[in-house]
XYZ file of C-alpha atoms in Angstrom:
625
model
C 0.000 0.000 0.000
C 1.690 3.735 -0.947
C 1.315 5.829 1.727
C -1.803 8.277 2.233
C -0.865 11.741 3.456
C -3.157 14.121 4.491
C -6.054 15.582 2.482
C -7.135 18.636 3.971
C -7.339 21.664 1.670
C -5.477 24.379 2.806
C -1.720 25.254 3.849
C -1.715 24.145 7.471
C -4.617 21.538 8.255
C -5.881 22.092 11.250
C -4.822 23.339 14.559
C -2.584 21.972 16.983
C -5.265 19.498 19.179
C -8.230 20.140 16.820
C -9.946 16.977 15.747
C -10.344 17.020 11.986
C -13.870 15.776 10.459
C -13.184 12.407 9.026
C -13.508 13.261 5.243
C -10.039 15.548 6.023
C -7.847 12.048 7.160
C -6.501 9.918 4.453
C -7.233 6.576 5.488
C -7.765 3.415 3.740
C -10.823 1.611 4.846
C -10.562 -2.436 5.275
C -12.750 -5.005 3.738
C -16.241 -5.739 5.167
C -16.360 -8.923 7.439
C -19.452 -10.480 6.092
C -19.838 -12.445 9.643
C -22.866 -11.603 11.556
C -21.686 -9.071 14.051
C -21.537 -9.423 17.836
C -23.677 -7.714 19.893
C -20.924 -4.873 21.796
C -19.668 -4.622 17.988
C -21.242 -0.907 17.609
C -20.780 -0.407 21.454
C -16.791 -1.111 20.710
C -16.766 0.918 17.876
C -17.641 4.621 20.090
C -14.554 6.240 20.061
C -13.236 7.620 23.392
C -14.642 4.573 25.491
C -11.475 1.982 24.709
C -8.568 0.916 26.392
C -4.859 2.221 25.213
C -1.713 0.147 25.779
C 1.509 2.465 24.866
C 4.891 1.364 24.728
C 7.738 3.548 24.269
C 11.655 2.667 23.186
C 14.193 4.894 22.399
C 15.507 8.443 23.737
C 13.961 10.977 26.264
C 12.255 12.770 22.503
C 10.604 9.736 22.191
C 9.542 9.550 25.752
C 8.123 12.913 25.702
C 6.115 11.958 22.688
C 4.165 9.565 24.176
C 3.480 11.430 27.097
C 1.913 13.751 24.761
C -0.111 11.047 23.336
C -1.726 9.326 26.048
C -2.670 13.002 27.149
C -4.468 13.754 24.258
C -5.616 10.209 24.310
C -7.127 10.244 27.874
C -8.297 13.843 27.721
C -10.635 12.463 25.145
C -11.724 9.702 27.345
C -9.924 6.663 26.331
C -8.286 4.733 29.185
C -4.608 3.787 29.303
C -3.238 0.462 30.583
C -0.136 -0.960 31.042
C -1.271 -4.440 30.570
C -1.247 -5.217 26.544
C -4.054 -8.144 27.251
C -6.619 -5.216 29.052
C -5.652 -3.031 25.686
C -8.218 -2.655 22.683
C -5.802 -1.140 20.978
C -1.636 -0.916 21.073
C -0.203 2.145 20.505
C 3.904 1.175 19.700
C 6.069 4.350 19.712
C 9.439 3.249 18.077
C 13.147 3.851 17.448
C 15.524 3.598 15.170
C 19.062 3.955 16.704
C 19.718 0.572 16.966
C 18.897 -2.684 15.228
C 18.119 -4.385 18.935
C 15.675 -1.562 19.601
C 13.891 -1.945 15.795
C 14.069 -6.020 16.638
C 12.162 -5.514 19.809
C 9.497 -3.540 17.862
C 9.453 -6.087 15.122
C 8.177 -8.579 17.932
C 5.955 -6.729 19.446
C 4.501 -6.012 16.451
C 3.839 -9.458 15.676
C 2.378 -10.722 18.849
C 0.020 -7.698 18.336
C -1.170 -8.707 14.981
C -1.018 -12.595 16.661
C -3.313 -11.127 19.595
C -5.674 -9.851 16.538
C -5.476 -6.163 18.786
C -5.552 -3.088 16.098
C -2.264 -1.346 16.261
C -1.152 2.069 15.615
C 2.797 2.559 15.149
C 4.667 5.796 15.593
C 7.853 7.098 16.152
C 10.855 6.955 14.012
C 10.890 3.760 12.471
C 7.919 4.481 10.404
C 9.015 8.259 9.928
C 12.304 7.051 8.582
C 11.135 3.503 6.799
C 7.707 3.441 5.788
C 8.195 1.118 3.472
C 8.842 -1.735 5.942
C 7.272 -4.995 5.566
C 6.386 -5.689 9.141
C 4.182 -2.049 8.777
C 1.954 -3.619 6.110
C -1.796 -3.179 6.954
C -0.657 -0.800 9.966
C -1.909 2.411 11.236
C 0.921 5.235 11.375
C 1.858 8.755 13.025
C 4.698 10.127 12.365
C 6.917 12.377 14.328
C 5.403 15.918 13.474
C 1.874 14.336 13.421
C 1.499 13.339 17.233
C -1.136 16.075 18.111
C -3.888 13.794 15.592
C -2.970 10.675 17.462
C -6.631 10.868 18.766
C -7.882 10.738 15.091
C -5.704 7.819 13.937
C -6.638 5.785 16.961
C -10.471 6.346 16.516
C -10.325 5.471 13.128
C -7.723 2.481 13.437
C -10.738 1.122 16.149
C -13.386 1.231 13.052
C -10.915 -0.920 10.680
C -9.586 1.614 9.098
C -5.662 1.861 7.910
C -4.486 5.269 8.391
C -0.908 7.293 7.808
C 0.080 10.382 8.809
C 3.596 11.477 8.071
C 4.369 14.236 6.246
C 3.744 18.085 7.973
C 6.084 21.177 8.264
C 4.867 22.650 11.164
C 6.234 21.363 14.921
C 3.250 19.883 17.354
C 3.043 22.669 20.069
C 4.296 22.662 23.352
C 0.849 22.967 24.970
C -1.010 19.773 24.553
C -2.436 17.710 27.026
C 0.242 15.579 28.507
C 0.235 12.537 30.848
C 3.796 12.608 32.674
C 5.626 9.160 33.279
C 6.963 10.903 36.192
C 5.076 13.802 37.461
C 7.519 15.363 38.550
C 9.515 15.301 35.516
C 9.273 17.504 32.357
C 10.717 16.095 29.447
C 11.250 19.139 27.389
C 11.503 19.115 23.515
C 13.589 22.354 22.433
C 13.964 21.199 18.968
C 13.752 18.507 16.439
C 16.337 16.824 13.966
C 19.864 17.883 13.673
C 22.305 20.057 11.273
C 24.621 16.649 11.316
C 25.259 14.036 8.753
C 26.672 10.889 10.920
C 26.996 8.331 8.351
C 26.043 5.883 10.752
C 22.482 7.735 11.891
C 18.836 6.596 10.745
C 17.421 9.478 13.257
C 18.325 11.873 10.672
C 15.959 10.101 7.937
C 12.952 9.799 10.774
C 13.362 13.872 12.479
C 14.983 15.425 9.874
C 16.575 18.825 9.578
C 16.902 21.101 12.551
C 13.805 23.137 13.763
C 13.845 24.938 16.585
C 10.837 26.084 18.840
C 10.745 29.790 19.904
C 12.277 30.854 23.136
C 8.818 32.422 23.932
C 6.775 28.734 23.360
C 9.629 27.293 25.285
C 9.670 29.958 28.367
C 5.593 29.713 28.723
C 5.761 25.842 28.738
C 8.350 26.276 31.513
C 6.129 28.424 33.724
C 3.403 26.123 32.887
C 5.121 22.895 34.492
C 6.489 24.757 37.557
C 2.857 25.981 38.169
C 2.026 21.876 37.611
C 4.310 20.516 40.315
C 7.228 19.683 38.109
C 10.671 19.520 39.988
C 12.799 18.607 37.170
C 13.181 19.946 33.661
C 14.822 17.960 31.123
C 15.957 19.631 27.577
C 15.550 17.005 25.399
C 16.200 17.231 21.562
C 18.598 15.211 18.804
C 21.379 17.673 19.273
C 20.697 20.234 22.184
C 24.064 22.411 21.166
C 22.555 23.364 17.684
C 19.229 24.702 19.200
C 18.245 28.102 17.234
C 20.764 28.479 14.734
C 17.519 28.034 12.569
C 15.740 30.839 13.356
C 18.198 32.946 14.811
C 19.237 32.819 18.140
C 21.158 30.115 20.236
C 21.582 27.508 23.244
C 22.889 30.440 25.778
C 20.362 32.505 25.053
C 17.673 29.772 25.400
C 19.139 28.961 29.061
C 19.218 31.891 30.473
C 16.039 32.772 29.740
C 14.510 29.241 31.122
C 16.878 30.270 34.317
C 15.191 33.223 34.837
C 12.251 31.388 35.534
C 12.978 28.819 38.000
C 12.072 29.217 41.310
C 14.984 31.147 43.616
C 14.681 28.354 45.967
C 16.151 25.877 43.676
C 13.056 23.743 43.963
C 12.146 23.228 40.305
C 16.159 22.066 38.648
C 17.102 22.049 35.148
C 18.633 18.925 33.579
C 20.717 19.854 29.731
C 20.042 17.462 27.231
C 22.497 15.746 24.842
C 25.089 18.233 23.151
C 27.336 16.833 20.252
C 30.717 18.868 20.346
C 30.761 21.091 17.330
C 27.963 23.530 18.360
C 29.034 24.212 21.780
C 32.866 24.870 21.385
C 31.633 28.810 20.566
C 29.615 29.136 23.819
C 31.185 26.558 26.116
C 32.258 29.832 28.876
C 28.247 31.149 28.507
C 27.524 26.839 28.641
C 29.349 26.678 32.051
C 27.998 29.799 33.578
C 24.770 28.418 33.532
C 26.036 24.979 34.609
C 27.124 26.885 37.763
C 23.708 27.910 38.639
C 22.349 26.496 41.416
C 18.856 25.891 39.643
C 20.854 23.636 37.236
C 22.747 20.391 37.171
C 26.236 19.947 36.991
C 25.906 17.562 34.133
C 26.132 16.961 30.686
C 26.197 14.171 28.482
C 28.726 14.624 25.334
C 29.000 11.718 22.778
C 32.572 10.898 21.739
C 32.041 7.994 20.090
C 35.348 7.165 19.114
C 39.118 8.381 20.912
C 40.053 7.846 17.086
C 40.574 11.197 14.473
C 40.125 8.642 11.708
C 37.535 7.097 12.960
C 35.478 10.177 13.333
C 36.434 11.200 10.055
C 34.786 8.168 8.854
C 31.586 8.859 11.118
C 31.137 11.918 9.695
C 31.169 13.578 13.214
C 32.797 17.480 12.425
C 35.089 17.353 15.293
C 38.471 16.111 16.680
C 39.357 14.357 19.976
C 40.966 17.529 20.792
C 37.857 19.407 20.217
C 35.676 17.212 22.710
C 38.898 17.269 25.049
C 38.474 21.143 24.739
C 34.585 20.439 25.529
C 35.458 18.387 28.568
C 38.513 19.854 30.166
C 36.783 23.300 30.027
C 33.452 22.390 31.827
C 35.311 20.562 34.373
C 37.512 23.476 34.862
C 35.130 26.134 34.723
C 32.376 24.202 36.629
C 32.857 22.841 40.383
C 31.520 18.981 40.732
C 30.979 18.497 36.781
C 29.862 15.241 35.515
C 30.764 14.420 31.322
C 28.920 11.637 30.291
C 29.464 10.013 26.493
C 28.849 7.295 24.063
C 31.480 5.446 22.228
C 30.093 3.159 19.291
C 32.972 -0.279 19.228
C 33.537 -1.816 15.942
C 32.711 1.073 13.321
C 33.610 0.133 9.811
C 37.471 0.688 8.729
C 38.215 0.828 13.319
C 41.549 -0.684 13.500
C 43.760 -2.158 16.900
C 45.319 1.223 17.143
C 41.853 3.042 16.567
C 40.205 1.168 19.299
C 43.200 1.392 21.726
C 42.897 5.362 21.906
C 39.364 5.462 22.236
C 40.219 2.796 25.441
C 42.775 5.566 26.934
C 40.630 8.357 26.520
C 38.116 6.687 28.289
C 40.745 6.204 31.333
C 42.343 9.376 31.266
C 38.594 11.118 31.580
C 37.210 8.081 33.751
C 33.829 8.986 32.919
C 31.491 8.282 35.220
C 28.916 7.228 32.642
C 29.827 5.811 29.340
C 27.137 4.417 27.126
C 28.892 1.604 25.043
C 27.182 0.310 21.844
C 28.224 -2.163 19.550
C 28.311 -1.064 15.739
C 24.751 -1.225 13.985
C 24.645 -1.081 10.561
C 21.024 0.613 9.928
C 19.754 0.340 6.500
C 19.868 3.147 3.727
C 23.078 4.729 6.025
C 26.560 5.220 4.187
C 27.875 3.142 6.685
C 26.021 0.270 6.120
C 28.060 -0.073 2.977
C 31.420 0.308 3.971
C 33.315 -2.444 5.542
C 32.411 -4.335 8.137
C 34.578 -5.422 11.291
C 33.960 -9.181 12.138
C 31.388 -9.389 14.710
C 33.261 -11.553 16.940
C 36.179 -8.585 16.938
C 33.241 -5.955 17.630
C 31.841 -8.112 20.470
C 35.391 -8.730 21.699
C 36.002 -4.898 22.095
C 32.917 -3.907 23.570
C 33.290 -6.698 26.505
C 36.887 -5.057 26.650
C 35.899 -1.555 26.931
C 33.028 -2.251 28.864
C 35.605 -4.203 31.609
C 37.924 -0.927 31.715
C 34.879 1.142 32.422
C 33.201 -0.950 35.367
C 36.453 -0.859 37.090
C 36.067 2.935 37.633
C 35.162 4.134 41.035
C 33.972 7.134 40.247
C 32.228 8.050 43.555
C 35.086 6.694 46.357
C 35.532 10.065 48.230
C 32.092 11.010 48.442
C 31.048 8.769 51.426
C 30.470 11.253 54.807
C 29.815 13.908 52.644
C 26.741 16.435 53.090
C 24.445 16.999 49.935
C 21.833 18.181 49.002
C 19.731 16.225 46.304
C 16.531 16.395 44.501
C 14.028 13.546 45.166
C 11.708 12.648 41.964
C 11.022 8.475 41.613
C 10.934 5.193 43.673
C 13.715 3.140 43.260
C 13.255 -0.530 41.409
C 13.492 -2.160 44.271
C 10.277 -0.436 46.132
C 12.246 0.386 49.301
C 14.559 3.705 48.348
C 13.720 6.890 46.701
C 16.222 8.094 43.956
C 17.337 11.439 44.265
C 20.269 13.153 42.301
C 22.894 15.539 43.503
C 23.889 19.329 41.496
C 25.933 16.750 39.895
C 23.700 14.337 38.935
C 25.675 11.570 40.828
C 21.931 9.100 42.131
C 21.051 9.061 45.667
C 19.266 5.844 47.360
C 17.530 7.088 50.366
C 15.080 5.463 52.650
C 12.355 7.802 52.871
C 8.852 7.895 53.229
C 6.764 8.356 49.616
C 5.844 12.045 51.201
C 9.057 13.173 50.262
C 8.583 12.787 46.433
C 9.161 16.059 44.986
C 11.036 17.665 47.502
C 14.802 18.515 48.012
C 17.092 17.295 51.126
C 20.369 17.267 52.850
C 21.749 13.778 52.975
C 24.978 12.321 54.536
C 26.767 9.881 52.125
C 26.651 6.835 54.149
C 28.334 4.276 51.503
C 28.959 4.327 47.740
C 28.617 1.939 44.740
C 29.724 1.480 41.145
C 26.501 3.162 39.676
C 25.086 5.261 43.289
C 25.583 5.985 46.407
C 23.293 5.373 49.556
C 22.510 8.356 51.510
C 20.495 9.144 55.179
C 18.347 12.141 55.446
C 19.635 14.695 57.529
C 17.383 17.862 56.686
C 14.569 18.283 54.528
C 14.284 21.438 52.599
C 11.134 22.936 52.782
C 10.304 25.515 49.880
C 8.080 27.792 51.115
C 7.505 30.149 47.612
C 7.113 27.385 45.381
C 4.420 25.610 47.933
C 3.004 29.127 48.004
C 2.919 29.597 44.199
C 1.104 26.108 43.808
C -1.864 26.986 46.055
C -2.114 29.779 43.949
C -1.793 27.649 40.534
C 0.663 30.131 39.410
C 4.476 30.298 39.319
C 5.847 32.681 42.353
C 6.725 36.246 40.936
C 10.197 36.045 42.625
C 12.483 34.826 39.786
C 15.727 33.181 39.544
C 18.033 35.418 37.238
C 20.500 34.422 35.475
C 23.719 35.968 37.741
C 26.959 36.965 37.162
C 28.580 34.728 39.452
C 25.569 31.556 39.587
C 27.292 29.744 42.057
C 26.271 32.078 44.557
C 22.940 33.082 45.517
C 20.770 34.826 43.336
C 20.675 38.488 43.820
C 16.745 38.302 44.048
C 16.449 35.176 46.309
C 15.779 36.046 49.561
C 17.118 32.907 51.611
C 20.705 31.989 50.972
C 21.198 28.647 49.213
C 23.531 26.362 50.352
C 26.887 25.464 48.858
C 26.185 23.455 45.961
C 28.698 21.505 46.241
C 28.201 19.742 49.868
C 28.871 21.748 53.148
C 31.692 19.274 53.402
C 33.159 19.825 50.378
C 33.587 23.850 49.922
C 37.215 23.403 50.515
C 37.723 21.799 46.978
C 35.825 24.068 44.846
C 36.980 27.246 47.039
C 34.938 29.500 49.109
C 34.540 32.277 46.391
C 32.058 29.675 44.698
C 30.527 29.661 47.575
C 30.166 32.708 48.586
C 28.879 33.709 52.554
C 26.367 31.209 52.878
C 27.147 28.288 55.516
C 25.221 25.176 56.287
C 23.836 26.607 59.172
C 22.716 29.843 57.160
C 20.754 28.000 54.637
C 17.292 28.100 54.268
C 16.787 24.547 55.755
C 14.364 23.457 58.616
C 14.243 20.141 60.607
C 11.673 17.713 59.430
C 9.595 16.618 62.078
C 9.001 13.048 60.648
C 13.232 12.277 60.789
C 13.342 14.148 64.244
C 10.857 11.586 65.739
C 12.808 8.499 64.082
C 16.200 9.851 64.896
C 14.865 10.305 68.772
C 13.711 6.551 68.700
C 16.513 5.079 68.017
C 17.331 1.806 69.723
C 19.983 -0.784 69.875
C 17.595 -3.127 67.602
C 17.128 -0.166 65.173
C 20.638 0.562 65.012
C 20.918 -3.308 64.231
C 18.557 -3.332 61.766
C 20.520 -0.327 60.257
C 23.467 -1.994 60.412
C 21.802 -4.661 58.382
C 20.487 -2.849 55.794
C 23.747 -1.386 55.040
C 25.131 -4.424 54.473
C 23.568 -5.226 51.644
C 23.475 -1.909 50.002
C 25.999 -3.268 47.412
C 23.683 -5.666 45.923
C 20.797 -3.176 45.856
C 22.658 -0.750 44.176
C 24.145 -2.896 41.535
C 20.521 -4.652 41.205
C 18.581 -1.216 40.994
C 21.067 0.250 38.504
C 20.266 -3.157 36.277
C 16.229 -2.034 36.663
C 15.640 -5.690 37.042
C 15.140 -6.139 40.901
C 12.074 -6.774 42.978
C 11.127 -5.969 46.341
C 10.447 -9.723 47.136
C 13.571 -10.637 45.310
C 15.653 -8.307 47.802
C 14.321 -9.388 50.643
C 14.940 -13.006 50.323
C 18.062 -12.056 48.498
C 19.155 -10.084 51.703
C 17.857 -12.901 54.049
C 20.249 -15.509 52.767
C 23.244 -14.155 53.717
C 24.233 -13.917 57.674
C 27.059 -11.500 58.700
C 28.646 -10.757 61.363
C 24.996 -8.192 61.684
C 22.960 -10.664 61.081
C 24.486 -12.468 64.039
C 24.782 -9.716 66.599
C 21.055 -9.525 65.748
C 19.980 -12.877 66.187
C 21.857 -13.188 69.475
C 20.112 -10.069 70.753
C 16.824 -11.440 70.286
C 17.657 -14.305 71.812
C 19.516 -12.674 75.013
C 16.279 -10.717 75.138
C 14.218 -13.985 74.921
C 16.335 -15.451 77.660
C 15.811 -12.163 80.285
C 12.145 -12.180 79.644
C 12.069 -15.788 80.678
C 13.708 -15.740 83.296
C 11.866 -12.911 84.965
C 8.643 -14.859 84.268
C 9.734 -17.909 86.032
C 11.571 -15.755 88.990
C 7.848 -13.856 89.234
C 6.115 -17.568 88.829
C 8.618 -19.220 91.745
C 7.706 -15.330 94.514
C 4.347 -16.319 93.891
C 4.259 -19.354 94.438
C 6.426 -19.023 97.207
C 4.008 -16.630 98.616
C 1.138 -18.385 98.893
């Protein structure tokens, strides 16, 4: 089947949300079934009544996609699951990075169509390879076409085959949107790229750059904050090239988003992925901002290979000395900065010597995040017709580098510390809440679910390969953004973008702590930091951790004790996503330490008192009488 664009007369369609009449959707109705007809068949067929399963691969974009989806989706009534079975209709949003990702889809796909469910697919695979076999007889939206996902899935539910793919307008900022996280904003700043990796499908699927308008971008901003959002997340293909389509740039961008945030440093901003090339020009105005203490210390540069030939190959218009410029510059100008990258093992034409400097560039940095991929060829790429490196050679590298990188310790040093994080999810494991330092480094705390959405001080009580464990100490109680919420309206007092951001905002009326750790202002100098002490800041005792920290016991402080133990295998477990509560308790249970001894033989002592002081009480009575 070609595919069927729109049909609606006219330059732009319709508006942004607006549900077009029928006659203005291409579709491509399906045979008649000439079976008698069941009796909920017209009942099933009332749109807005139905059950929606979405699932989502891919990048934070993608993420943010659906989100905007399954609002527009439920603000028209339709239920969303997360059970596929429950689901009268799967809604698949794709990617097309990787093969593995694509592969997944594939089988979904099929045990949809197995199921006999209707299916909609959107997303980049489609966007960038409509012509796919496995998307015969499917439903499609494509990238720029996610505000009508209400009209595809209505008529996908009547038996209708519809695609939607071609537009030249963005989806605006202001849909309806149902947040994975609630607290999180996943921001889209801009879509496609000015690059020409020859390795990249994305390209095909999002196309050439285009930027949204600093003004869409700053309303949606004050919109969220009113909403409860703590974290912001810039997301796009290439955040570094944002505006050099319409005439402005990333700088400019942040510092009027910073200017927004609350001065309490309750809503933070998170940076989105930044290839080198378009932030070598702006990387002092980049690191200013990255100073501020409304934003994280953290940024996540791809490398992809520690090889100038290499990257030649890849198309990637830069040098390794350019991203060492990148790097050794943020983590100069910028106390507590955290570089992640990507590195891609086994690119076409990647010799011995190739792969050998991309290994000691990743030891000299000792990143403390390195996403390692093996080499994809993705069809209709340049690179998928130069020469291959044996698989077994590409799978032998990628174990190698991936060995050099786990044996990084990139948080020994932090345990004692004092920080202050920013507490947004529950942990895998049910039991800790995840919170993130100005650095991004993750935070396991045990906490009650109240403090979701909230900022404290924690003491670094023991560290890990992928987190660190952490006690509450204070929590920070952020009285104009609580304010501003009652009101459903950001709080007039704004956080401006300052000359020295490390320091307090000239217009925030509380002094913020150091943002590097009370402990820690020694190493980043006490210019950063300015006046404020820990004692100064605007932080108040929480009554909850008062009561629990006045009730301790010996068996509590066991039972601590015990907990710490295993924090190793939680943390390694949590950072895989793949553990259960269940699983860690009986995980836990089965090994006896020195702890789990002292424990036991407590109880038991106990046991042993309280017996005796029975009998002794039996024996004066009896005696008595």
């Amino acid at each position: 089947m070609e595919d069927i664009e729109d049909l609606v007369v006219g330059a732009g369609g319709a508006p942004p949300g607006f549900r077009l009449p029928l006659s203005s959707v291409g579709l491509k109705p399906k045979k008649k079934n000439n079976n008698p007809t069941k009796p909920n068949a017209k009942l099933s067929q009332i749109p807005g009544i139905q059950t929606i399963y979405i699932k989502t691969f891919g990048c934070s974009h993608n993420q943010s996609d659906s989100e905007y989806m399954a609002g527009q989706l439920s603000a028209f009534g339709y239920s969303l699951s997360d059970s596929p079975e429950e689901a009268d209709l799967w809604l698949i949003n794709t990617c097309t990075v990787k093969s593995p990702s694509q592969s997944a889809m594939d089988t979904l796909i099929a045990k949809c169509k197995n199921a006999k469910k209707p299916l909609v697919v959107a997303g980049c695979v489609p966007q960038g390879s409509r012509d796919l076999k496995e998307l015969e007889g499917v439903s499609i939206v494509g990238v720029q076409q996610i505000d009508r996902v209400v009209e595809v899935v209505e008529e996908t539910l009547k038996g209708h085959e519809v695609r939607l793919l071609n537009r030249k307008t963005l989806p605006a900022l202001d849909l309806p949107k149902v947040r994975k996280n609630k607290f999180v904003e996943i921001l889209p700043i801009n879509v496609g790229c000015l690059g020409a990796c020859t390795y990249c499908k994305t390209k095909h699927a999002r196309g050439h750059l285009g930027s949204y308008t600093i003004d869409s971008l700053v309303g949606r901003v004050n919109t969220v904050i009113a909403d409860g959002v703590k974290e912001i997340w810039l997301s796009s293909e290439d955040t570094g090239a944002y505006g050099r389509d319409i005439g402005v740039n990333l700088p400019t961008l942040l510092n009027a988003i910073v200017s927004e945030l609350p001065p309490d440093a309750s809503t933070m901003l998170r940076i989105g992925m930044t290839n080198p090339p378009f932030i070598l020009e702006h990387l002092k105005e980049i690191a200013e901002v990255l100073r501020h203490p409304c934003v994280y210390s953290f940024l996540h540069v791809p490398v992809q290979s520690g090889s100038d030939a290499v990257l030649n190959a890849m198309n990637r218009e830069y040098t390794v000395s350019e991203f060492r410029t990148v790097v050794d510059t943020l983590i100069e100008l910028v106390p507590g900065m955290q570089i992640a990258t990507d590195i891609i093992c086994g690119f076409p034409g990647e010799t011995d010597e190739d792969f050998a400097q991309t290994v000691s560039l990743v030891k000299e940095y000792k990143f403390p995040q390195v996403h390692i991929s093996q080499f994809y060829p993705r069809p209709g790429t340049p690179a998928a017709r130069m020469k291959k490196v044996p698989s077994n050679v590409v799978k032998k590298r990628s174990r190698e580098l991936t060995s050099v990188f786990e044996d990084f310790t990139p948080y020994n040093g932090m345990e004692g510390r004092l920080e202050r994080i920013w507490i947004t999810e529950i942990a895998t494991d049910g039991i800790h809440l995840v919170g993130h330092t100005k650095g991004y480094v993750q935070v396991l705390v045990i906490a009650p679910e109240s403090m979701l959405g909230t900022s404290a001080i924690v003491k670094i009580t023991s560290v890990g390969r992928w987190s660190v464990f952490g006690e509450v100490i204070e929590a920070i109680n952020h009285i104009n953004d609580e304010s501003s919420l009652r009101n459903n309206k950001p709080s007039q007092a704004k956080c401006s973008p300052c000359s020295n951001p490390v320091e307090s905002c000239a217009c925030t009326r509380e002094p913020e702590p150091c943002p590097c750790g009370p402990e820690s202002c020694g190493d980043c100098g006490p210019e950063s930091c300015g006046p404020t002490t820990y004692e100064e800041s605007s932080v108040s005792r929480n009554s909850m951790f008062a009561e629990d920290l006045n009730s301790r016991n010996l068996i509590g402080w066991l039972l601590r004790k015990r907990k710490n133990h295993v924090h190793k295998k939680v943390e390694c477990e949590i950072a895989l996503g793949s553990m259960k509560k269940q699983e860690w308790a009986q995980g836990s249970m089965g090994e006896w330490g020195v702890v789990d001894k002292a424990l036991l033989v407590g109880i038991f002592v106990s046991f042993l008192t309280i017996m005796a002081l029975l009998i002794h009480l039996a024996v004066r009575t009896l005696a008595s009488n």
